[in-house]
Coordinates of C-alpha atoms and ligand atoms in Angstrom, one line a residue:
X1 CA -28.9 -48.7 -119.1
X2 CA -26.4 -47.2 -116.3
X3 CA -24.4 -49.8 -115.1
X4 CA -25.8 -51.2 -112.0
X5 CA -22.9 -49.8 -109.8
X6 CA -20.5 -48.2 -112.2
X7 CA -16.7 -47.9 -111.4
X8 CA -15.2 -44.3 -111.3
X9 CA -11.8 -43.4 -110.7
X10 CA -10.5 -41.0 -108.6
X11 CA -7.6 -38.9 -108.6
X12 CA -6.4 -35.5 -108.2
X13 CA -4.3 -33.0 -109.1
X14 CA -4.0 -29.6 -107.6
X15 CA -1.3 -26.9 -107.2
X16 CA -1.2 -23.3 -108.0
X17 CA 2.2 -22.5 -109.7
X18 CA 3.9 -19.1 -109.6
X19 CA 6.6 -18.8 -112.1
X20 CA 8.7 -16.3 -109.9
X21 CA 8.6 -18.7 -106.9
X22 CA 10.9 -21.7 -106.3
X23 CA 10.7 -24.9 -107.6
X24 CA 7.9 -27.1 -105.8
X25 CA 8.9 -30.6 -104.8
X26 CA 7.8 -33.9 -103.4
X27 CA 8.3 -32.4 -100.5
X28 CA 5.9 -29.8 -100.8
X29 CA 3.5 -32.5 -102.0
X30 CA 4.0 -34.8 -99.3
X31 CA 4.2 -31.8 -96.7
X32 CA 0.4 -31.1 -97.8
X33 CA -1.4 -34.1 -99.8
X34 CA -0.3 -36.7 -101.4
X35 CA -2.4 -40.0 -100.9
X36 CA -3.2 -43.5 -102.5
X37 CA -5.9 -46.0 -102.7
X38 CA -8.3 -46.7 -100.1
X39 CA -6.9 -43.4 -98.2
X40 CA -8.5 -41.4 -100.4
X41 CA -11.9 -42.5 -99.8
X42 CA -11.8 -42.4 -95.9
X43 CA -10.3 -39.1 -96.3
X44 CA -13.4 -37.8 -98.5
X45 CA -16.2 -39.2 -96.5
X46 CA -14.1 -38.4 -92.8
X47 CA -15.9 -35.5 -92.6
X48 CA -13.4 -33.3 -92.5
X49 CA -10.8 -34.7 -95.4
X50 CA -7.4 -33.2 -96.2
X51 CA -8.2 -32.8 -99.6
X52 CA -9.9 -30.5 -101.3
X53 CA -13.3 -30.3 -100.5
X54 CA -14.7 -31.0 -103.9
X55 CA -13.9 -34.2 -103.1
X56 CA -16.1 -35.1 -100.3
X57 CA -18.6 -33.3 -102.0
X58 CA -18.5 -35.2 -105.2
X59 CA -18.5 -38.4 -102.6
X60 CA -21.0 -37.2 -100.4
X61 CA -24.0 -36.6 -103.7
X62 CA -22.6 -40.2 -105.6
X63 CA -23.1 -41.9 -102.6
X64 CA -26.6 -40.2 -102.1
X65 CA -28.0 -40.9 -105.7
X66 CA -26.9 -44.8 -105.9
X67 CA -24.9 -47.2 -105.8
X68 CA -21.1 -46.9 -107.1
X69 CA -17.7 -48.4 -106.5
X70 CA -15.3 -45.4 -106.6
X71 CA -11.3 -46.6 -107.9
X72 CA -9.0 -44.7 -105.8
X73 CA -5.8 -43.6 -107.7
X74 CA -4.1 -40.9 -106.2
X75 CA -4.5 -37.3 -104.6
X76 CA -1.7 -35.0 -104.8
X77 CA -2.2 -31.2 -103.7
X78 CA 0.8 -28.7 -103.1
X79 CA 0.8 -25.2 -101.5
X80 CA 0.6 -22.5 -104.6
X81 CA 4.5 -22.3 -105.2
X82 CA 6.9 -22.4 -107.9
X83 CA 6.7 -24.8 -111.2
X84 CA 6.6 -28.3 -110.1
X85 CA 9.9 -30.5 -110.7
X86 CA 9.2 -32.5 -113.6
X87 CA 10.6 -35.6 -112.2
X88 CA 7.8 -35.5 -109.3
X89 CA 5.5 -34.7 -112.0
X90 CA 6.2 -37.3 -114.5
X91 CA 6.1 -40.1 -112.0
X92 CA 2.4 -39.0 -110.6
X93 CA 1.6 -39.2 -114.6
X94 CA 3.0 -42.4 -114.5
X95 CA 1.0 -43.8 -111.6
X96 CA -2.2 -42.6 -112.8
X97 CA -1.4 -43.9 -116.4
X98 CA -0.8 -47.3 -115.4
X99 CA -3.7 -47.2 -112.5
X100 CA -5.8 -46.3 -115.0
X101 CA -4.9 -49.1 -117.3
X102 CA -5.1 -51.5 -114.6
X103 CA -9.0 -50.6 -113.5
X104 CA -9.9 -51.1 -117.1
X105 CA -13.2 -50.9 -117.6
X106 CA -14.1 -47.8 -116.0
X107 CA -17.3 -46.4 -116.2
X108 CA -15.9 -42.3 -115.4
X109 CA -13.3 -40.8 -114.2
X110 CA -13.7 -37.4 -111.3
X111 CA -10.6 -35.3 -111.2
X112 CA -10.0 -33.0 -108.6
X113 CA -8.1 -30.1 -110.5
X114 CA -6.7 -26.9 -109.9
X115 CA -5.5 -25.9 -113.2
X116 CA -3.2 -23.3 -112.9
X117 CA -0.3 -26.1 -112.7
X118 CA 3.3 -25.9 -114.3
X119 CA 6.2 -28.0 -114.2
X120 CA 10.1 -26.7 -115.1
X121 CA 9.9 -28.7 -118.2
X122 CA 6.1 -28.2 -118.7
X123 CA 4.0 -25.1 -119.2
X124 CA 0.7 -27.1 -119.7
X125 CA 0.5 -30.6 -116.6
X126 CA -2.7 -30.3 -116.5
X127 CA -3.7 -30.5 -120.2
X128 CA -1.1 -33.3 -120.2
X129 CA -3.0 -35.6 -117.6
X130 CA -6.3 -34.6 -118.7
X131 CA -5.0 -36.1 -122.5
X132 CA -3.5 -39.4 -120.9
X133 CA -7.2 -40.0 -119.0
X134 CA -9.0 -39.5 -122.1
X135 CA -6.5 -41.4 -124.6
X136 CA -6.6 -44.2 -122.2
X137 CA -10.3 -44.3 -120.7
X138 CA -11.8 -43.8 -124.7
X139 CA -13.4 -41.1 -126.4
X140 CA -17.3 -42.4 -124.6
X141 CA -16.1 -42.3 -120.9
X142 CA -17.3 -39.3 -118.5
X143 CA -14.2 -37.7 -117.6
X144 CA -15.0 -34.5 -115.1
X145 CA -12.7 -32.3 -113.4
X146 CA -13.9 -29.4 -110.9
X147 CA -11.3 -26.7 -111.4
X148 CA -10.2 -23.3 -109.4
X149 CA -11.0 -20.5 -111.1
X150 CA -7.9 -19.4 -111.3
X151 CA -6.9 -21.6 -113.8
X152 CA -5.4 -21.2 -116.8
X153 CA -7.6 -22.7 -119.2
X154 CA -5.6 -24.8 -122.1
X155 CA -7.4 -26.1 -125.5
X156 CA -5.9 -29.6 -124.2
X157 CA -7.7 -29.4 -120.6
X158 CA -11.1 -28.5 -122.8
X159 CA -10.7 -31.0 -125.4
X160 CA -10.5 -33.6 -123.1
X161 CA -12.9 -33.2 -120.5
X162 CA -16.6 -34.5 -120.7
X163 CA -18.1 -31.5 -118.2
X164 CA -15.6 -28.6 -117.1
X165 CA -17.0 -27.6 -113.1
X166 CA -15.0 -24.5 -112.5
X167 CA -15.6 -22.3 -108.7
X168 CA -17.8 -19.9 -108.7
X169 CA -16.9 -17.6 -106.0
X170 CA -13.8 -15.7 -104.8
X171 CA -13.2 -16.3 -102.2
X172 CA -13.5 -20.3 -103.1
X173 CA -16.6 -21.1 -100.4
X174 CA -18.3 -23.2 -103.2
X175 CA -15.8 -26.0 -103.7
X176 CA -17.9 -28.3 -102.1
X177 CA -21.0 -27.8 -103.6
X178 CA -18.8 -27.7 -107.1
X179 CA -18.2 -31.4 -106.3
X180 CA -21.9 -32.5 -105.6
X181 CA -22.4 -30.4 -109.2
X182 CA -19.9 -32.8 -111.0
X183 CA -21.4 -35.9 -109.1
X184 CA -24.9 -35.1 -110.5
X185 CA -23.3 -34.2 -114.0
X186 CA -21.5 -37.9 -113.3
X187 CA -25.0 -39.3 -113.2
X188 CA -26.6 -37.9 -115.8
X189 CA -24.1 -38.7 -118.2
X190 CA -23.1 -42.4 -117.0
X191 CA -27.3 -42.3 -118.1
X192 CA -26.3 -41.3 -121.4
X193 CA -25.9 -37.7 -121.9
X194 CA -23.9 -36.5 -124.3
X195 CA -22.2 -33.2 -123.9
X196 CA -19.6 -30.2 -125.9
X197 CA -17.5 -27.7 -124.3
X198 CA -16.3 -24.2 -126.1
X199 CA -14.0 -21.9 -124.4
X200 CA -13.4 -18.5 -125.8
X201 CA -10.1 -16.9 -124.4
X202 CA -9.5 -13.0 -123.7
X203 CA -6.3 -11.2 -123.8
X204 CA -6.8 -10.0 -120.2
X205 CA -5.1 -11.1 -117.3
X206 CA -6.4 -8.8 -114.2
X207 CA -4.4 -8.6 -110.8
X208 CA -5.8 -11.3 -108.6
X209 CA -7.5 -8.7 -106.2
X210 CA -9.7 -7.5 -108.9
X211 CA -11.6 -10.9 -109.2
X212 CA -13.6 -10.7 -105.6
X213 CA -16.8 -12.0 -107.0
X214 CA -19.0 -10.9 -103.9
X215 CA -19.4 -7.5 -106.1
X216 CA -17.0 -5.8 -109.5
X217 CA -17.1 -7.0 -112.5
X218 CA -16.0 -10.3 -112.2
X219 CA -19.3 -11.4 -109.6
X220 CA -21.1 -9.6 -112.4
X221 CA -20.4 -12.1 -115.2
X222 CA -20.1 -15.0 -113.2
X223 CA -23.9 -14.2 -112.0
X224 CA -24.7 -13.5 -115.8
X225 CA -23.5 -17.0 -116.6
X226 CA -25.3 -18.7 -114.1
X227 CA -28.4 -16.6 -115.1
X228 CA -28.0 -19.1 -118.4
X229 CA -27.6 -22.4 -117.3
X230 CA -30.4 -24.7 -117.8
X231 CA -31.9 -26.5 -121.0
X232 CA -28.8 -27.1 -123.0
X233 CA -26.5 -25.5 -120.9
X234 CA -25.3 -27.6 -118.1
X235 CA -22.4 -25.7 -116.9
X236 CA -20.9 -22.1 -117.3
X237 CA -17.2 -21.8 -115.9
X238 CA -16.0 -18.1 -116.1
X239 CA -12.0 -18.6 -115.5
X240 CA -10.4 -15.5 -114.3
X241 CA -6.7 -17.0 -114.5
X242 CA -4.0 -17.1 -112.2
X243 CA -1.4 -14.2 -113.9
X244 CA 2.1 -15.5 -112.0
X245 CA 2.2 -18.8 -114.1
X246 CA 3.2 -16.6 -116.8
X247 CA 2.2 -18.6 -119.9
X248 CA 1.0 -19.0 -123.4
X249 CA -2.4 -20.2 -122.2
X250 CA -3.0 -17.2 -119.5
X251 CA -5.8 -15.2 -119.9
X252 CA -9.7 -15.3 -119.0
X253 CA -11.3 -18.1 -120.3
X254 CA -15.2 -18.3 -120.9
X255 CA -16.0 -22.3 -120.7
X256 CA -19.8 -23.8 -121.3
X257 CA -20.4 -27.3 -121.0
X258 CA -24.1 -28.1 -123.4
X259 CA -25.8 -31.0 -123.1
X260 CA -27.3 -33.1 -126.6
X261 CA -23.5 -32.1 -127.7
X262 CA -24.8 -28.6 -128.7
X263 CA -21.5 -27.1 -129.7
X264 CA -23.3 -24.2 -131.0
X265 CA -24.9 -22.9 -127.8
X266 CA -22.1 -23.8 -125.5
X267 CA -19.8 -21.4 -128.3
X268 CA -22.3 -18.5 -128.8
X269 CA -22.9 -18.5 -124.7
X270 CA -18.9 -18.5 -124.5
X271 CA -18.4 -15.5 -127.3
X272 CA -21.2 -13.7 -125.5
X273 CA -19.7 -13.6 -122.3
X274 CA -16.4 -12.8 -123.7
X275 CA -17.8 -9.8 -125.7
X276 CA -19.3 -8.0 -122.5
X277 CA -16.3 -8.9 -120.3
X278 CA -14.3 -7.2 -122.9
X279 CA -16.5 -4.0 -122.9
X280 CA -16.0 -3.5 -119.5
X281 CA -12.3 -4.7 -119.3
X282 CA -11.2 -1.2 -117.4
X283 CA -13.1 -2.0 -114.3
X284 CA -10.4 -5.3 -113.6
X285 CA -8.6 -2.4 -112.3
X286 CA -7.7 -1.7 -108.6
X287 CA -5.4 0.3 -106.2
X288 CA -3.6 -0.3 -103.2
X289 CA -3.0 1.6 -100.0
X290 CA 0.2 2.8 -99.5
X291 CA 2.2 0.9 -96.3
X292 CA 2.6 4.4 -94.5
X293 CA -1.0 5.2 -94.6
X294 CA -2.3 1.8 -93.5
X295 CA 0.2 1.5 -90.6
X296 CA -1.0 5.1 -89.6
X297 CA -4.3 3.3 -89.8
X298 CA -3.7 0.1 -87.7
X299 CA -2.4 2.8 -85.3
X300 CA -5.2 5.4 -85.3
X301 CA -7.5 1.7 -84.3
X302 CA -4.7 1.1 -81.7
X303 CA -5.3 4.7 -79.6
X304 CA -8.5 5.3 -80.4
X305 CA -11.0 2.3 -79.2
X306 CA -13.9 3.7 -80.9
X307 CA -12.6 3.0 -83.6
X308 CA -13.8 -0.5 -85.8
X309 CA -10.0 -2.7 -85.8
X310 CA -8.4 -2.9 -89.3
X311 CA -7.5 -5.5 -91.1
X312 CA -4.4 -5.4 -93.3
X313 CA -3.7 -7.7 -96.2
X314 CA -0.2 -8.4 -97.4
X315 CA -1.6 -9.3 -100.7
X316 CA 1.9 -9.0 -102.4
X317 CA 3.4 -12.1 -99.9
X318 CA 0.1 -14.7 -100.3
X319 CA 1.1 -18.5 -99.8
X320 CA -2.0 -18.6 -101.7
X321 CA -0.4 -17.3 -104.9
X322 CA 3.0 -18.5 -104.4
X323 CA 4.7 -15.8 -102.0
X324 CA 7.0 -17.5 -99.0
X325 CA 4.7 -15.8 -96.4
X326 CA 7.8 -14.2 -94.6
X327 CA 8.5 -10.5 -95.7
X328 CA 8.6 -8.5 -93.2
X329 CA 7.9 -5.2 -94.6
X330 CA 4.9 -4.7 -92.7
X331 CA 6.0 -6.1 -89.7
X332 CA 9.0 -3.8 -89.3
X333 CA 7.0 -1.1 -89.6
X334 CA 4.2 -2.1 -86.7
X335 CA 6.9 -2.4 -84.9
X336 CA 8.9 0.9 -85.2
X337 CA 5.6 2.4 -84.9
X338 CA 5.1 0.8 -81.6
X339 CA 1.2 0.0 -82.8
X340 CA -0.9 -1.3 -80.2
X341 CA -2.7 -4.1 -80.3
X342 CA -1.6 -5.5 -83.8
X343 CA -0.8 -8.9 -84.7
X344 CA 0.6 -10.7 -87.7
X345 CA -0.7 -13.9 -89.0
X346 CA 0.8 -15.9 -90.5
X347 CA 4.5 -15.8 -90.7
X348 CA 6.4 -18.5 -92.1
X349 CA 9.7 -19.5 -90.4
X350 CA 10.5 -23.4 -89.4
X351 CA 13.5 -22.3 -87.6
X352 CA 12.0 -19.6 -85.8
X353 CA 9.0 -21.6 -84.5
X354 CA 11.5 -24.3 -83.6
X355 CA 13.8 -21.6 -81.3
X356 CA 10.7 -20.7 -79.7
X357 CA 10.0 -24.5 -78.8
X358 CA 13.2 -24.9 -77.4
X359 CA 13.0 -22.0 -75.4
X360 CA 9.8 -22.8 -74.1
X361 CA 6.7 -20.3 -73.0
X362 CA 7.7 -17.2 -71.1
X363 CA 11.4 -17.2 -72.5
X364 CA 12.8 -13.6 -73.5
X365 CA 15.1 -14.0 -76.8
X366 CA 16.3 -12.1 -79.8
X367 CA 14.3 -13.2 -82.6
X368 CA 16.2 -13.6 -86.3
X369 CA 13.7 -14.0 -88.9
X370 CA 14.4 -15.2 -92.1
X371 CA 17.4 -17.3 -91.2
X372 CA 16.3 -20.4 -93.5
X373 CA 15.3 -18.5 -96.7
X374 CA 17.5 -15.9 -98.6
X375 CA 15.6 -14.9 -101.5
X376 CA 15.3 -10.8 -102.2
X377 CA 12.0 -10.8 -100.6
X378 CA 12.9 -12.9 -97.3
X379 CA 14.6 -9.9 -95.6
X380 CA 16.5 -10.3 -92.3
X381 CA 14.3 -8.8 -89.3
X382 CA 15.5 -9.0 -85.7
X383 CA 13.7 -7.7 -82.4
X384 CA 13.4 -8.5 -78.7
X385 CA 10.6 -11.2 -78.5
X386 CA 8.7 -13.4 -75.4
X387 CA 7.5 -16.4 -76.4
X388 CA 3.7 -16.2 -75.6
X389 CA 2.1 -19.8 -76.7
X390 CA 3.2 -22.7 -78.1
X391 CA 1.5 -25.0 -80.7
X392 CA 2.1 -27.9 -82.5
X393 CA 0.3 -27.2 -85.7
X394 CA -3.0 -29.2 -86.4
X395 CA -6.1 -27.2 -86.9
X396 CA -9.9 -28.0 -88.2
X397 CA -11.1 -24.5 -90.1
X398 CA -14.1 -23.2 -89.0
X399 CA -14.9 -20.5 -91.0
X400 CA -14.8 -19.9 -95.0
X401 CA -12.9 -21.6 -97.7
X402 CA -11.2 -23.7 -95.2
X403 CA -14.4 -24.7 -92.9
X404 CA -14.6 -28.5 -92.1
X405 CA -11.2 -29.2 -93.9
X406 CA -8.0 -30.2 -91.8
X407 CA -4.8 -28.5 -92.0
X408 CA -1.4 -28.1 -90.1
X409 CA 0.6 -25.0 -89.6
X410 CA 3.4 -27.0 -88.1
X411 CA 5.5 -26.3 -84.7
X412 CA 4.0 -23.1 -84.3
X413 CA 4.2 -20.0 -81.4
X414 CA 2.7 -16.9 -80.8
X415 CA 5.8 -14.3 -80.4
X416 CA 4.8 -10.3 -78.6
X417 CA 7.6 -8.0 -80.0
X418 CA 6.4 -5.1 -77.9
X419 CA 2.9 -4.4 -78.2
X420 CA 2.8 -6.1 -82.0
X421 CA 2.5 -9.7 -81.3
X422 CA 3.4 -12.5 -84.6
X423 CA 2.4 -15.7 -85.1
X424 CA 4.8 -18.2 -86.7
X425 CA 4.6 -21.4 -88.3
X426 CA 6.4 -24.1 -89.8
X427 CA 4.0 -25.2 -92.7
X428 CA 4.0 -22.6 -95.3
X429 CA 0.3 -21.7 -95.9
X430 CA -1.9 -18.2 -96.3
X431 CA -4.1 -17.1 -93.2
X432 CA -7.6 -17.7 -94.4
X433 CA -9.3 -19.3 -91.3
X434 CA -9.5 -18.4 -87.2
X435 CA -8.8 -21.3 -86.4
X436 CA -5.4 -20.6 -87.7
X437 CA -4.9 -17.7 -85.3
X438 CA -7.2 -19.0 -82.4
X439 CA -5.4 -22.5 -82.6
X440 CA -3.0 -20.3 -80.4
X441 CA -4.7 -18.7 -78.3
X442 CA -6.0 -15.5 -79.6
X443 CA -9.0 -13.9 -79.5
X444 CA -9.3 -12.3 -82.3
X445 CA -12.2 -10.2 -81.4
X446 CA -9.7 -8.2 -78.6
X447 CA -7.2 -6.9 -81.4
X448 CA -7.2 -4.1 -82.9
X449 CA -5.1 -4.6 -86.2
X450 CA -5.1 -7.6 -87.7
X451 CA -2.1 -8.2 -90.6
X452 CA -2.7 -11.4 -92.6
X453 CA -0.3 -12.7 -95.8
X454 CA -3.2 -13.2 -98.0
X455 CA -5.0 -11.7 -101.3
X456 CA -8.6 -12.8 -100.7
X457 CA -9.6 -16.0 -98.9
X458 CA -9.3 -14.6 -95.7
X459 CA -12.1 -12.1 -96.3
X460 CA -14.7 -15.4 -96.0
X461 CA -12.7 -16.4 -92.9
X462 CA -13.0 -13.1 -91.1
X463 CA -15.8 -11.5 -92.0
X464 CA -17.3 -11.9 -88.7
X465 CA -14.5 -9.4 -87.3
X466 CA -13.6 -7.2 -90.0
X467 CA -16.3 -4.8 -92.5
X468 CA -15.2 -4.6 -95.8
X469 CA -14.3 -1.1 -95.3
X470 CA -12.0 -1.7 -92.8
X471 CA -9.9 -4.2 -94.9
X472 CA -6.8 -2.8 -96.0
X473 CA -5.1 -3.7 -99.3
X474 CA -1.6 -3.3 -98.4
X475 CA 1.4 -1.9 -101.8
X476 CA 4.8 -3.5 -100.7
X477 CA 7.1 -5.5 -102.6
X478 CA 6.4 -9.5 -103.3
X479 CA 5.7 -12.4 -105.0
X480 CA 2.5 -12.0 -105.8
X481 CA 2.3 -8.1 -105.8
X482 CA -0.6 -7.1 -107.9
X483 CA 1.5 -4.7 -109.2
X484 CA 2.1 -6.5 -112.5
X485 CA 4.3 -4.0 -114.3
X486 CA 7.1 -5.1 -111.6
X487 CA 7.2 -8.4 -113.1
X488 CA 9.6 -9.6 -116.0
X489 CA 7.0 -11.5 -118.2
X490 CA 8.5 -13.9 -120.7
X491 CA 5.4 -16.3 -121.8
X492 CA 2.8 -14.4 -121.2
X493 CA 0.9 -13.5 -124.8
X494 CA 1.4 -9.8 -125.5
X495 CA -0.1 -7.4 -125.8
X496 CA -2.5 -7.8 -122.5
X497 CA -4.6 -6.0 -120.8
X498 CA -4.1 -4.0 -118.4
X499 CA -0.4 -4.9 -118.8
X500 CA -0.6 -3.3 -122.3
X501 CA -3.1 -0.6 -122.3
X502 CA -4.0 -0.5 -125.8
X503 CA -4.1 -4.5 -125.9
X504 CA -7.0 -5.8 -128.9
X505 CA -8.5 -8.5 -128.9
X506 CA -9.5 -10.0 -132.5
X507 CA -13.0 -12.1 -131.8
X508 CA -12.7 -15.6 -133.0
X509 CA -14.5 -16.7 -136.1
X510 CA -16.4 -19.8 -137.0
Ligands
ZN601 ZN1 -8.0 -19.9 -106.6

């Protein structure tokens, strides 16, 4: 018998960690999420929670199926950014340890995870918590975590688990629904199911903008897994990776949950997917546009208005993968080429924005970006500027991966160097919604280039603008460039593919 309401605990732990960015702190945390307690749960059934939104999801289907009495821990969600400092990390550990301990006896435990987490001491956080939960809940207690499929998937984060949800769609529009998916997997298991997991790893760690899943290979073997759930197959998580973590545990990761503990079919499923992936391993290949010809694009839309706009991603400075959101490669050269109509979105400078607020609407300055971050990417730009619109950050997404979900760019303006107008912000974050841009006081539909510091999520945020084939993937210098050869790997396993073209991968026996 289920117990009549059963207790489940609640926590999460979410960042994206680029080895080559800096170090993430408490700041960063508190910046973006980091709540306790009974904040938790009016955040995830607000209708429109800060957290992630597996959260309300996996609130929304327990509270539709029954009664339960959800154990708030703690929710603590960064911008992707550099490994995390280990004393921020160890005391969250700490917390959720002795929380744990103190809601004794729980009847599951729901994590929202990212997976793709590092700490400076600590190549494998996530594995680590998922460990402590287990050790301290017992070896019989539903422990589920809904993780980004960009994680990097670790034997310990497998082991661990009772049902491994990972997204199914790049860009992530499917959180949600991933945490109603973990809430029914949370009932049927508090009724007794018992279940395995297998993961089969492959020595292949593709550039992030080769895992869109609306079509490639990727969509392709994320559709052939779902093709396959049902019976004993309850879930099929097809984890791409996140490369910029730069560790042992990188590369793509097949993951099946089975029900009646079938071991076997959730390992055979795995291998299977695994042995096709591998097959067709070239195709996680993709080139870039060179910045000359995509600013002769965004130009060619700027004279000619029969022209479709263009929308240009800077997918070597995402916030989304780490990158500061503040090279200004592209920028400099919309603005030596005088192109009309263009605007960039968004830039990250606190000190900027904050000149602009003093300055007020109206006010003619010379702009210095980059004055509050010195790193080889953050180059010193400076133009004439008017201060077109003033904003103080908060936002509700519209549109996307971020629809329904609260965020905060922070004191924010709308600056118009010439005909190329910039919008800067305070809270470092990637442009993935309208709202982001509308917020102040742009419409969108009027401009004829669009720049955005993003790899992917923006494409389900703007889609309503911008075709497919008018989306730009922009080559320039970054932390996040898909480039990879640029980087100097040190934990990665070598060889990889397509690092290492001849990379092998040796199928796992038993
Ligand atoms: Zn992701």
């Amino acid at each position: 018998m289920p117990p009549a309401s059963p207790r489940i605990a609640i926590l999460g732990f979410a960042i994206e960690c680029n080895r080559f960015s800096p170090v993430s702190t408490a700041a960063d945390f508190v910046q973006d999420v980091d709540i306790r307690g009974e904040r938790i749960v009016e955040e995830a059934r607000s209708g429109a929670s800060i957290t992630l939104p597996d959260l309300p999801g996996f609130f929304s289907e327990m509270d539709r199926t029954g009664p339960w009495t959800p154990v708030p821990l703690r929710v603590a969600l960064a911008q992707p950014g550099g490994p995390v400092q280990q004393e921020f990390f160890d005391g969250f550990h700490a917390e959720i340890e002795a929380g744990l301990r103190a809601a004794l006896p729980l009847d599951g435990v729901f994590i929202s995870s990212h997976g793709a987490a590092l700490c400076t001491e600590n190549d494998d956080p996530d594995g680590e918590l998922f460990a402590s939960v287990r050790a301290i809940v017992g070896p019989d207690v539903p422990v589920i975590a809904v993780l980004d499929l960009h994680a990097n998937v670790s034997e310990a984060m497998v082991r661990n688990l009772s049902v491994f949800v990972g997204y199914l769609r790049n860009p992530h529009t499917d959180i949600h629904d991933r945490g109603i998916e973990a809430a029914r997997h949370m009932r049927e298991l508090l009724g007794g199911e018992k279940t395995a997991i297998a993961m089969v790893k492959l020595p292949l760690v593709p550039p992030s903008i080769a895992l869109l899943t609306a079509d490639g290979p990727y969509g392709e073997m994320i559709a052939y897994g779902q093709e396959r759930v049902g019976g004993d197959i309850m879930n099929v998580s097809v984890m791409a990776g996140f490369a910029f973590s730069d560790t042992p545990k990188n590369g793509y990761s097949a993951v099946v949950t089975a029900r009646n503990a079938n071991s076997g079919a959730a390992r055979a499923l795995a291998l299977d997917i695994c042995r096709r992936t591998w097959k067709m391993r070239t195709r996680f290949r993709k080139s870039m546009t060179g910045l000359a010809d995509a600013i002769a694009m965004a130009g060619a839309a700027g004279h000619d208005m029969t022209l479709p706009s263009v929308l240009l991603a800077d997918v070597a400075d995402n916030p989304g993968g780490g990158g500061r959101g503040n090279t200004t490669f592209i920028l400099r050269a919309l603005v030596e080429a005088r192109v009309t109509g263009a605007l960039l979105a968004v830039f990250n400078d606190p000190p900027l924005a904050a000149m602009a607020h003093r300055l007020g609407v109206g006010a003619e300055f010379q702009a210095q970006f980059n004055t509050g971050e010195t790193d080889a990417f953050s180059q010193p730009f400076e133009a004439r500027a008017q201060v077109a619109f003033l904003h103080d950050g908060p936002f509700v997404g519209r549109r996307g991966v971020l629809k329904g979900v609260s965020g905060d760019l922070g004191p924010s303006c709308l600056l118009q160097i010439g005909s190329v107008g910039v919008v800067v912000i305070s809270n470092r974050q990637q442009c993935m919604d309208p709202s982001q841009i509308e917020a102040l006081g742009v419409d969108i539909g009027r401009l004829r280039c669009l720049v955005v510091k993003s790899r992917g999520h923006f494409r389900a945020g703007f889609d309503e603008y911008f075709a497919s084939e008018r989306i730009i993937e922009v080559d320039c210098p970054g932390l996040t460039s898909p480039a990879l050869h640029n980087f100097a790997w040190t934990r990665l396993p070598r060889p990889v593919y397509p690092l290492d073209e001849h990379a092998t991968w040796q199928e796992p026996s038993g």
